[in-house]
PDB file of C-alpha atoms in Angstrom:
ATOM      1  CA  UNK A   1      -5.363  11.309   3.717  1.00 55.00           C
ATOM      2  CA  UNK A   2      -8.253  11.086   1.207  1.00 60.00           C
ATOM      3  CA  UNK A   3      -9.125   8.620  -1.445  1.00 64.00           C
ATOM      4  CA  UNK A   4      -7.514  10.925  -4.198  1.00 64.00           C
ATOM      5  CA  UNK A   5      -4.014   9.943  -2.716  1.00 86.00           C
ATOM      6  CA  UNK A   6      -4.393   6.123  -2.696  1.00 94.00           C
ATOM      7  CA  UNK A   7      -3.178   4.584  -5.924  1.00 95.00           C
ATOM      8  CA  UNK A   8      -4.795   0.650  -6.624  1.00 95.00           C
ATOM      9  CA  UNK A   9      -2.504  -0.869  -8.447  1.00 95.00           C
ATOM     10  CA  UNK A  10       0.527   1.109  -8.907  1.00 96.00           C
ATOM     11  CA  UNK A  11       3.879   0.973  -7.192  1.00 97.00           C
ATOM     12  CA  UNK A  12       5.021   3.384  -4.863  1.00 97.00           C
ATOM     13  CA  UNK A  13       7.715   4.412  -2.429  1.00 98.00           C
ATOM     14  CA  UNK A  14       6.833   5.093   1.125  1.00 97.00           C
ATOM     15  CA  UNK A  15       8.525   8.534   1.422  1.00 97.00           C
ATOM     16  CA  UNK A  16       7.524   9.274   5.238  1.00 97.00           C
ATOM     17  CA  UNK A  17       5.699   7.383   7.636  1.00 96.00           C
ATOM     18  CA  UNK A  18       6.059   3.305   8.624  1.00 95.00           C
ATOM     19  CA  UNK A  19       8.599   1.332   6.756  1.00 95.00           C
ATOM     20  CA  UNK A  20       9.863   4.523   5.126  1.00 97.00           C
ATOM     21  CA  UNK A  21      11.689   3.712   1.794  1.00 97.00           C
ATOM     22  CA  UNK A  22      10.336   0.300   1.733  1.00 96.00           C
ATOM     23  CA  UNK A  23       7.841   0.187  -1.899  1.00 97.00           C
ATOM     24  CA  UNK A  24       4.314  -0.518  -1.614  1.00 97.00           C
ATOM     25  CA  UNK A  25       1.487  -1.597  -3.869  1.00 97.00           C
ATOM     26  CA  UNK A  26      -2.653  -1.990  -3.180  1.00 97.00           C
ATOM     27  CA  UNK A  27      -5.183  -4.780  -4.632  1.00 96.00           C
ATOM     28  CA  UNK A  28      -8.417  -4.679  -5.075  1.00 96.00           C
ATOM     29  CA  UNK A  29      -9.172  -8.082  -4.268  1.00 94.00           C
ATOM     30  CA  UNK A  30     -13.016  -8.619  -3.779  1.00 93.00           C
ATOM     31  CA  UNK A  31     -13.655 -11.535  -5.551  1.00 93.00           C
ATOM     32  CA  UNK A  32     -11.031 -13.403  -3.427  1.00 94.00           C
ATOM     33  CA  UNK A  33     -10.842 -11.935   0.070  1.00 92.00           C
ATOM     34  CA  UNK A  34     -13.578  -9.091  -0.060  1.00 93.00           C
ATOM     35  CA  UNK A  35     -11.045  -6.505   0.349  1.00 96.00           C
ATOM     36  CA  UNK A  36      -8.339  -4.283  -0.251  1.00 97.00           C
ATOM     37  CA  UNK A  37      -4.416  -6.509  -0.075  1.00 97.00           C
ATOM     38  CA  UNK A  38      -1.360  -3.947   0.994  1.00 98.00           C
ATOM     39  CA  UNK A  39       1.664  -5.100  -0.057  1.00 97.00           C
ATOM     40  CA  UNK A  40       4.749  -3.456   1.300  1.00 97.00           C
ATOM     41  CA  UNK A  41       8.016  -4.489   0.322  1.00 96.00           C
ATOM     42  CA  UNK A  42      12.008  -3.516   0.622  1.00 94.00           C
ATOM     43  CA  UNK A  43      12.437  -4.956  -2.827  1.00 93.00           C
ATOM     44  CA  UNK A  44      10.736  -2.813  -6.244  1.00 93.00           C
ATOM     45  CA  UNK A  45       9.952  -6.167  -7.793  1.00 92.00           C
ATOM     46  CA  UNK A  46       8.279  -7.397  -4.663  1.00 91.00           C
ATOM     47  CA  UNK A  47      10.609 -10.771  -4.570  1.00 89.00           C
ATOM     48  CA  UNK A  48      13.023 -10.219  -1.764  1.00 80.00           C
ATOM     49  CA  UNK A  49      10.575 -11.905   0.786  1.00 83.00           C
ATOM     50  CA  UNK A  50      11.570  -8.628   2.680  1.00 87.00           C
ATOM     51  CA  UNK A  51       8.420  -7.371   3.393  1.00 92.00           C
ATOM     52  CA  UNK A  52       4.823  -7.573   4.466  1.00 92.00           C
ATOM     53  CA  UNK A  53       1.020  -7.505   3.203  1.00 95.00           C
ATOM     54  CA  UNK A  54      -2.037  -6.357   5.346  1.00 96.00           C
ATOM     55  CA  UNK A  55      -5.874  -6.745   4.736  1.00 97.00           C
ATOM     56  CA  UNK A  56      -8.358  -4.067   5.274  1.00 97.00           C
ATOM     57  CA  UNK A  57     -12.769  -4.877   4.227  1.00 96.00           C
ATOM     58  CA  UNK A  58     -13.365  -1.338   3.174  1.00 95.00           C
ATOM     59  CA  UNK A  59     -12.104   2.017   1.064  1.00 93.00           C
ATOM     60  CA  UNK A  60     -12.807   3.869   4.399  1.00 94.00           C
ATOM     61  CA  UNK A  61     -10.439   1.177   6.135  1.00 95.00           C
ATOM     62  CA  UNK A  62      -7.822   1.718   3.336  1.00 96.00           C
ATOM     63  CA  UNK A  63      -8.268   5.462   4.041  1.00 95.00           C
ATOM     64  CA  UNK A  64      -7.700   4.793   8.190  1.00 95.00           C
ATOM     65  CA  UNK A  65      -4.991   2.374   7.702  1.00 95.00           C
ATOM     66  CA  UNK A  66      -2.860   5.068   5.389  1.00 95.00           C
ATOM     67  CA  UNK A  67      -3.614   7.765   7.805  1.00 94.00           C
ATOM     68  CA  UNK A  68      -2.570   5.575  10.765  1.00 95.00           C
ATOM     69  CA  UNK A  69       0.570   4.521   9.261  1.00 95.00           C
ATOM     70  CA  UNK A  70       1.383   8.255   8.201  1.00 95.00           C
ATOM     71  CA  UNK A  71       2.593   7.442   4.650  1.00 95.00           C
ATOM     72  CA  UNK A  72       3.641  10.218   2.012  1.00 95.00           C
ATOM     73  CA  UNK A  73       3.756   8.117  -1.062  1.00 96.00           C
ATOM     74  CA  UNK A  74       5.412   8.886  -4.319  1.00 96.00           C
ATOM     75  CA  UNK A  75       3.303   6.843  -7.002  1.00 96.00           C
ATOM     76  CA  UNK A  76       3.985   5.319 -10.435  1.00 90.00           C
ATOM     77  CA  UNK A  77       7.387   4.138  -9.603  1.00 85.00           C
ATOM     78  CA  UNK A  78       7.516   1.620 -12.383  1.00 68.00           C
TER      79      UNK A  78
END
């Protein structure tokens, strides 16, 4: 996984990997938290409550934390 295949904010749909089919989108949220929000959700619209949000400091994290969760992502969704 490299840089090039993380989209920041644009919805996609976890193809392969952890919470396969479920939709996720990624913040950049320095000014707030200093980091990167991961939002992954059953729901397109992100309103089901079904779903989950992590927290990583760094790009390099974001990079580890897609790698470790083996996601193929299908971007622009919406």
């Amino acid at each position: 996984m490299t840089r090039a295949n993380i989209e920041i904010n644009k919805i996609g749909k976890i193809l392969k990997g952890d919470n396969e089919n479920y939709y996720i989108l990624i913040k950049e949220d320095f000014e707030n938290t200093g980091g990167y929000l991961i939002y992954v959700s059953e729901d397109l619209n992100f309103k089901s409550g079904n779903g989950f949000d992590y927290w990583v400091e760094k790009l390099e994290n974001l990079v580890g934390f897609f790698e470790e969760s083996k996601w193929e992502i299908k971007w622009n969704i919406k």
